[in-house]
């Protein structure tokens, strides 16, 4: 920019014009040689430009009044007037310079057209090339991705910002003389005063290409890039002047003119609240975890309010999805996709689980989840290539959801632009803020199509700005928002089916006049009763359980001050502290070894020498005559020859023992340390490995969470992190790598629910396969891996060296099969499961020690099957036919009620639950089968979320207790060296952008050639 910014400087303007008009190539300055430090310099000296400056200045003094004219007074105290350029006077001045040769440097070797171009470009640079115009001209021809801010000492109080392939935003208050700018939308929404006031308006630069000048008013109105109106006149209001005298001028690289003041005001979006900035020394990860209940409570309230923007957006989405499914009812075998969900990394993994759950509820809905990077890559040449990542076609009914916590993640932002072109107005955003850059792209698509934007395209997860890279609350809030969206879609589809059935019944007597003889129902797995149970679980129990896990309530108040509260949180923190001792062990031993070496070598006090010296001292004090010296070595050679060989031999042995201590010092200290702290003795020495085992979205995100916690750690207190799915590839992917001391964290489904008993049994079996891999050379449980299992089932299986943390499930209501299982232990054995379930459904729990829960989920299935379809006689007849089977059940229950069995806690054993399920009568098994749908929803949408947060709490505790190694500065667990949490970190220029730039460049080249022919001269650069 030092070369381009030449306004008001004749010598600098002449130098720029010389480079652009006289030089034939970039090697002209070196006489044709390649550019290098050692190449010859053929560029004119500074004195040469001073001569040109004197020449231009002599004629400028005569023509200044004809070229520069006063326009108006300015509001800037130090600047009395504003001026404009008289184009006619400028042309006269240029022609006079061309024909005048008085005191002009020698130009005899120049062509006439080169002289004309040189003079014209010099005058143009002198009059127009301020910082704003210089950067605009540079960026117009630049290739690549840019986010630029520029300042110049010659233009005090002015900043020029540029965006091309990079997000950039400014915020302002029309009444305050201050503006903030940055690449993060959250960065310009910070408080600027003691009272927490923030700048209320934000302007996002167009990342397709825009240059904006912010600062004091320009003294010279030169109009280089102003928009021409239909009458050919210039638009005189191409800048926005705020009440605070701050002037904002913006040039669009795509529209090739400056935005008008009205356009700039229409692009302004309001900032609803300030970004909360904490103390840099605060634990941001802990802050995120403590905010989880608070944020999820806000989500619950928003989705239970029919007028909230989330509900309005969900209504708009579900209307389009219903149209998609109705079209499939009319036309089969459609090769189109109904819903596309786009995200990157964490957002994509959460979206994949949502898509899987939505497919279960609505089997006819065709859903694809795809990475935003793949979308951009596939559309590099043509949007037709999108079929390589999305097999089905995008129809006019296709809906798109783009997920980004910041609302401006680089690839997702580019994917938003593509999807607004492909899917039109059917694009929704899920982010942690409103008025994000992605929402602005959606809003712009409405404006282009002449449609009114109704603020119904954004799902806010209410997590806000979260700078910590190990993300927890952002994931939990996004996942919870998807859960409410799932419930809303399912409820809307059921409501639509109810209306369809009512309409069908109304016209049943007139079927001949109807097109269809059957009601057109959208297939759905869940009934209204199911959805009510699901919503009750989500709204009433999830937040309360998470409060117990994180140790904070929904108001942000700590619960750990009272010993009776947050017991789960205490267990998780203690487990993290225990594992932190394993991770800290190498450094602890290193420090201990260093201290021993310092004492033994530095002070010449090795342990066995001290022992032998102490023994000799005791002998001498007791009167024993010790005439020899326990010495061995060349420095004691004369002593060794003069004394008995036994003294020399003892000295030799003690020195060998001291040497052996030094050789095995690390191992010795490690064993002593483990014995003193009560930790496993035979684990491998050195760096530890952690393996997270759970469902895909949980193990992937916990892996990422732990990796980022230790991304800046020291090598001697670091971790290797792996993850796998316990129901899929954990055994095949990792059991062959199990060694002594591996730390394995397993998330278990709640096997007390009959629909999940098999899943928990499979996870426990996979864990046992790893637990029983032990080194035969060592005895005891410490010769294998170390486990911690986390789940809602309090059952603790025999897995060797293992601890189980049971999450609080007493807050939620119970499922029908849970109540049935408990009642079958207390009722007479002559009672059949169907009769027991019927009595629970009709009268509630019998009078016994069991307390009736507030909610019994899935009870409507029992009412439907056992009370409507079957009478008492049918149930009794079925019971009589199953006498032998019931006897088996009774004997099984008798075993389970024995004191010994209760001590073994096998009533919660998922294997026992499976055995109980296999012996149910047909009617009760039908109820259990239908209740499994609720079990799966609870596991996928609630229990897995609670396990995820529990893992985050435990591993955060681990990182905190490793964060301050002895004699070392702690690292920031909220940051990594890559700063991937910065949403605007640019990847290389996307291929679609590059191809469009190549096309634009070719068109501009032709336009410039035509322009040079019309004006009579050309520039070479």
PDB file of C-alpha atoms in Angstrom, residues 516-678:
ATOM      1  CA  UNK A 516     -59.249 -41.248  -2.506  1.00  0.00           C
ATOM      2  CA  UNK A 517     -61.179 -43.917  -0.717  1.00  0.00           C
ATOM      3  CA  UNK A 518     -58.620 -43.975   2.115  1.00  0.00           C
ATOM      4  CA  UNK A 519     -57.338 -41.136   4.287  1.00  0.00           C
ATOM      5  CA  UNK A 520     -53.977 -39.755   3.178  1.00  0.00           C
ATOM      6  CA  UNK A 521     -51.969 -40.222   6.367  1.00  0.00           C
ATOM      7  CA  UNK A 522     -48.281 -39.463   6.732  1.00  0.00           C
ATOM      8  CA  UNK A 523     -46.625 -42.560   8.249  1.00  0.00           C
ATOM      9  CA  UNK A 524     -45.261 -41.844  11.723  1.00  0.00           C
ATOM     10  CA  UNK A 525     -43.960 -44.144  14.436  1.00  0.00           C
ATOM     11  CA  UNK A 526     -45.093 -42.066  17.394  1.00  0.00           C
ATOM     12  CA  UNK A 527     -48.600 -41.352  18.623  1.00  0.00           C
ATOM     13  CA  UNK A 528     -49.711 -38.218  20.435  1.00  0.00           C
ATOM     14  CA  UNK A 529     -49.413 -40.048  23.768  1.00  0.00           C
ATOM     15  CA  UNK A 530     -45.824 -41.019  22.908  1.00  0.00           C
ATOM     16  CA  UNK A 531     -44.958 -37.436  22.068  1.00  0.00           C
ATOM     17  CA  UNK A 532     -46.505 -36.208  25.323  1.00  0.00           C
ATOM     18  CA  UNK A 533     -44.362 -38.683  27.257  1.00  0.00           C
ATOM     19  CA  UNK A 534     -41.271 -37.627  25.288  1.00  0.00           C
ATOM     20  CA  UNK A 535     -41.883 -33.958  25.961  1.00  0.00           C
ATOM     21  CA  UNK A 536     -42.467 -34.665  29.657  1.00  0.00           C
ATOM     22  CA  UNK A 537     -39.082 -36.398  29.875  1.00  0.00           C
ATOM     23  CA  UNK A 538     -37.304 -33.580  28.048  1.00  0.00           C
ATOM     24  CA  UNK A 539     -38.997 -30.703  29.864  1.00  0.00           C
ATOM     25  CA  UNK A 540     -39.190 -32.076  33.409  1.00  0.00           C
ATOM     26  CA  UNK A 541     -36.192 -34.285  34.065  1.00  0.00           C
ATOM     27  CA  UNK A 542     -33.307 -33.421  31.753  1.00  0.00           C
ATOM     28  CA  UNK A 543     -32.343 -30.071  33.275  1.00  0.00           C
ATOM     29  CA  UNK A 544     -32.731 -31.339  36.861  1.00  0.00           C
ATOM     30  CA  UNK A 545     -30.412 -34.266  36.170  1.00  0.00           C
ATOM     31  CA  UNK A 546     -27.850 -31.984  34.526  1.00  0.00           C
ATOM     32  CA  UNK A 547     -27.914 -29.719  37.593  1.00  0.00           C
ATOM     33  CA  UNK A 548     -26.818 -32.707  39.666  1.00  0.00           C
ATOM     34  CA  UNK A 549     -24.083 -33.484  37.126  1.00  0.00           C
ATOM     35  CA  UNK A 550     -22.526 -30.026  36.732  1.00  0.00           C
ATOM     36  CA  UNK A 551     -23.153 -28.859  40.307  1.00  0.00           C
ATOM     37  CA  UNK A 552     -25.086 -25.700  39.346  1.00  0.00           C
ATOM     38  CA  UNK A 553     -28.805 -25.037  39.167  1.00  0.00           C
ATOM     39  CA  UNK A 554     -30.735 -23.354  36.365  1.00  0.00           C
ATOM     40  CA  UNK A 555     -30.123 -19.949  37.970  1.00  0.00           C
ATOM     41  CA  UNK A 556     -26.359 -20.420  37.964  1.00  0.00           C
ATOM     42  CA  UNK A 557     -26.102 -20.999  41.721  1.00  0.00           C
ATOM     43  CA  UNK A 558     -23.532 -23.519  42.920  1.00  0.00           C
ATOM     44  CA  UNK A 559     -24.957 -26.647  44.540  1.00  0.00           C
ATOM     45  CA  UNK A 560     -21.661 -28.018  45.805  1.00  0.00           C
ATOM     46  CA  UNK A 561     -21.725 -25.902  48.979  1.00  0.00           C
ATOM     47  CA  UNK A 562     -24.226 -28.280  50.552  1.00  0.00           C
ATOM     48  CA  UNK A 563     -23.010 -31.827  51.055  1.00  0.00           C
ATOM     49  CA  UNK A 564     -26.392 -33.346  50.286  1.00  0.00           C
ATOM     50  CA  UNK A 565     -26.582 -31.798  46.802  1.00  0.00           C
ATOM     51  CA  UNK A 566     -24.762 -32.464  43.547  1.00  0.00           C
ATOM     52  CA  UNK A 567     -23.530 -35.881  44.673  1.00  0.00           C
ATOM     53  CA  UNK A 568     -23.005 -36.980  41.082  1.00  0.00           C
ATOM     54  CA  UNK A 569     -20.834 -33.951  40.424  1.00  0.00           C
ATOM     55  CA  UNK A 570     -18.672 -34.807  43.438  1.00  0.00           C
ATOM     56  CA  UNK A 571     -18.161 -38.349  42.172  1.00  0.00           C
ATOM     57  CA  UNK A 572     -17.233 -37.136  38.695  1.00  0.00           C
ATOM     58  CA  UNK A 573     -14.780 -34.552  40.022  1.00  0.00           C
ATOM     59  CA  UNK A 574     -13.201 -37.108  42.346  1.00  0.00           C
ATOM     60  CA  UNK A 575     -12.822 -39.593  39.496  1.00  0.00           C
ATOM     61  CA  UNK A 576     -11.152 -36.950  37.374  1.00  0.00           C
ATOM     62  CA  UNK A 577      -8.784 -36.163  40.243  1.00  0.00           C
ATOM     63  CA  UNK A 578      -7.941 -39.859  40.586  1.00  0.00           C
ATOM     64  CA  UNK A 579      -7.087 -40.220  36.923  1.00  0.00           C
ATOM     65  CA  UNK A 580      -5.154 -36.961  37.043  1.00  0.00           C
ATOM     66  CA  UNK A 581      -2.768 -38.663  39.482  1.00  0.00           C
ATOM     67  CA  UNK A 582      -2.034 -41.220  36.747  1.00  0.00           C
ATOM     68  CA  UNK A 583      -1.378 -38.505  34.177  1.00  0.00           C
ATOM     69  CA  UNK A 584       0.751 -36.435  36.563  1.00  0.00           C
ATOM     70  CA  UNK A 585       2.830 -39.440  37.603  1.00  0.00           C
ATOM     71  CA  UNK A 586       5.691 -39.057  35.053  1.00  0.00           C
ATOM     72  CA  UNK A 587       6.384 -35.476  36.090  1.00  0.00           C
ATOM     73  CA  UNK A 588       5.977 -36.233  39.786  1.00  0.00           C
ATOM     74  CA  UNK A 589       8.508 -39.051  39.486  1.00  0.00           C
ATOM     75  CA  UNK A 590      10.837 -36.868  37.400  1.00  0.00           C
ATOM     76  CA  UNK A 591      10.861 -34.207  40.125  1.00  0.00           C
ATOM     77  CA  UNK A 592      11.397 -36.833  42.844  1.00  0.00           C
ATOM     78  CA  UNK A 593      14.260 -38.408  40.892  1.00  0.00           C
ATOM     79  CA  UNK A 594      15.813 -34.978  40.353  1.00  0.00           C
ATOM     80  CA  UNK A 595      15.657 -34.247  44.075  1.00  0.00           C
ATOM     81  CA  UNK A 596      17.271 -37.596  44.886  1.00  0.00           C
ATOM     82  CA  UNK A 597      20.077 -37.032  42.374  1.00  0.00           C
ATOM     83  CA  UNK A 598      20.664 -33.548  43.727  1.00  0.00           C
ATOM     84  CA  UNK A 599      21.001 -34.902  47.261  1.00  0.00           C
ATOM     85  CA  UNK A 600      22.961 -38.055  46.436  1.00  0.00           C
ATOM     86  CA  UNK A 601      25.334 -36.588  43.842  1.00  0.00           C
ATOM     87  CA  UNK A 602      25.387 -32.904  44.653  1.00  0.00           C
ATOM     88  CA  UNK A 603      25.801 -33.483  48.396  1.00  0.00           C
ATOM     89  CA  UNK A 604      27.585 -36.817  48.001  1.00  0.00           C
ATOM     90  CA  UNK A 605      24.978 -38.671  50.061  1.00  0.00           C
ATOM     91  CA  UNK A 606      23.875 -41.791  48.157  1.00  0.00           C
ATOM     92  CA  UNK A 607      21.522 -43.947  50.184  1.00  0.00           C
ATOM     93  CA  UNK A 608      23.602 -47.112  50.650  1.00  0.00           C
ATOM     94  CA  UNK A 609      26.711 -45.120  51.522  1.00  0.00           C
ATOM     95  CA  UNK A 610      24.636 -43.358  54.168  1.00  0.00           C
ATOM     96  CA  UNK A 611      23.461 -46.742  55.454  1.00  0.00           C
ATOM     97  CA  UNK A 612      26.971 -48.199  55.707  1.00  0.00           C
ATOM     98  CA  UNK A 613      28.271 -44.986  57.273  1.00  0.00           C
ATOM     99  CA  UNK A 614      25.464 -45.099  59.821  1.00  0.00           C
ATOM    100  CA  UNK A 615      26.194 -48.747  60.660  1.00  0.00           C
ATOM    101  CA  UNK A 616      29.888 -48.042  61.177  1.00  0.00           C
ATOM    102  CA  UNK A 617      29.074 -45.088  63.383  1.00  0.00           C
ATOM    103  CA  UNK A 618      26.795 -47.209  65.542  1.00  0.00           C
ATOM    104  CA  UNK A 619      29.463 -49.891  65.821  1.00  0.00           C
ATOM    105  CA  UNK A 620      32.104 -47.375  66.858  1.00  0.00           C
ATOM    106  CA  UNK A 621      29.809 -45.861  69.450  1.00  0.00           C
ATOM    107  CA  UNK A 622      29.030 -49.323  70.849  1.00  0.00           C
ATOM    108  CA  UNK A 623      32.735 -50.022  71.369  1.00  0.00           C
ATOM    109  CA  UNK A 624      33.366 -52.277  68.393  1.00  0.00           C
ATOM    110  CA  UNK A 625      36.785 -51.694  66.891  1.00  0.00           C
ATOM    111  CA  UNK A 626      36.416 -50.975  63.132  1.00  0.00           C
ATOM    112  CA  UNK A 627      39.872 -50.456  61.785  1.00  0.00           C
ATOM    113  CA  UNK A 628      39.040 -50.834  58.083  1.00  0.00           C
ATOM    114  CA  UNK A 629      37.616 -48.382  55.537  1.00  0.00           C
ATOM    115  CA  UNK A 630      34.652 -49.258  53.310  1.00  0.00           C
ATOM    116  CA  UNK A 631      36.227 -47.904  50.172  1.00  0.00           C
ATOM    117  CA  UNK A 632      36.564 -49.032  46.586  1.00  0.00           C
ATOM    118  CA  UNK A 633      38.028 -47.197  43.608  1.00  0.00           C
ATOM    119  CA  UNK A 634      41.270 -46.018  42.075  1.00  0.00           C
ATOM    120  CA  UNK A 635      41.454 -43.001  44.385  1.00  0.00           C
ATOM    121  CA  UNK A 636      41.471 -45.437  47.365  1.00  0.00           C
ATOM    122  CA  UNK A 637      43.950 -47.866  45.805  1.00  0.00           C
ATOM    123  CA  UNK A 638      46.558 -47.548  48.577  1.00  0.00           C
ATOM    124  CA  UNK A 639      43.919 -48.045  51.282  1.00  0.00           C
ATOM    125  CA  UNK A 640      42.581 -51.144  49.557  1.00  0.00           C
ATOM    126  CA  UNK A 641      46.073 -52.725  49.573  1.00  0.00           C
ATOM    127  CA  UNK A 642      46.685 -51.995  53.246  1.00  0.00           C
ATOM    128  CA  UNK A 643      43.413 -53.379  54.708  1.00  0.00           C
ATOM    129  CA  UNK A 644      41.551 -56.662  54.848  1.00  0.00           C
ATOM    130  CA  UNK A 645      39.848 -57.578  51.567  1.00  0.00           C
ATOM    131  CA  UNK A 646      36.479 -57.898  53.333  1.00  0.00           C
ATOM    132  CA  UNK A 647      36.320 -54.125  53.915  1.00  0.00           C
ATOM    133  CA  UNK A 648      37.011 -53.483  50.241  1.00  0.00           C
ATOM    134  CA  UNK A 649      34.410 -56.046  49.184  1.00  0.00           C
ATOM    135  CA  UNK A 650      31.731 -54.461  51.359  1.00  0.00           C
ATOM    136  CA  UNK A 651      32.602 -51.033  49.933  1.00  0.00           C
ATOM    137  CA  UNK A 652      32.360 -52.442  46.408  1.00  0.00           C
ATOM    138  CA  UNK A 653      28.951 -54.013  47.103  1.00  0.00           C
ATOM    139  CA  UNK A 654      27.477 -50.793  48.557  1.00  0.00           C
ATOM    140  CA  UNK A 655      28.656 -48.781  45.565  1.00  0.00           C
ATOM    141  CA  UNK A 656      27.142 -51.334  43.181  1.00  0.00           C
ATOM    142  CA  UNK A 657      23.868 -51.106  45.103  1.00  0.00           C
ATOM    143  CA  UNK A 658      23.909 -47.326  44.781  1.00  0.00           C
ATOM    144  CA  UNK A 659      24.520 -47.698  41.044  1.00  0.00           C
ATOM    145  CA  UNK A 660      21.570 -50.084  40.746  1.00  0.00           C
ATOM    146  CA  UNK A 661      19.403 -47.579  42.583  1.00  0.00           C
ATOM    147  CA  UNK A 662      20.312 -44.951  40.014  1.00  0.00           C
ATOM    148  CA  UNK A 663      19.531 -47.361  37.151  1.00  0.00           C
ATOM    149  CA  UNK A 664      16.074 -48.266  38.495  1.00  0.00           C
ATOM    150  CA  UNK A 665      15.426 -44.995  40.280  1.00  0.00           C
ATOM    151  CA  UNK A 666      12.339 -44.078  38.221  1.00  0.00           C
ATOM    152  CA  UNK A 667      10.729 -47.471  38.702  1.00  0.00           C
ATOM    153  CA  UNK A 668      11.497 -47.546  42.410  1.00  0.00           C
ATOM    154  CA  UNK A 669      10.040 -44.110  42.994  1.00  0.00           C
ATOM    155  CA  UNK A 670       6.995 -44.976  40.848  1.00  0.00           C
ATOM    156  CA  UNK A 671       6.228 -48.098  42.895  1.00  0.00           C
ATOM    157  CA  UNK A 672       6.705 -46.206  46.142  1.00  0.00           C
ATOM    158  CA  UNK A 673       4.438 -43.394  44.911  1.00  0.00           C
ATOM    159  CA  UNK A 674       1.709 -45.806  43.783  1.00  0.00           C
ATOM    160  CA  UNK A 675       1.876 -47.772  47.017  1.00  0.00           C
ATOM    161  CA  UNK A 676       1.668 -44.601  49.104  1.00  0.00           C
ATOM    162  CA  UNK A 677      -1.352 -43.254  47.155  1.00  0.00           C
ATOM    163  CA  UNK A 678      -3.129 -46.604  46.919  1.00  0.00           C
TER     164      UNK A 678
END
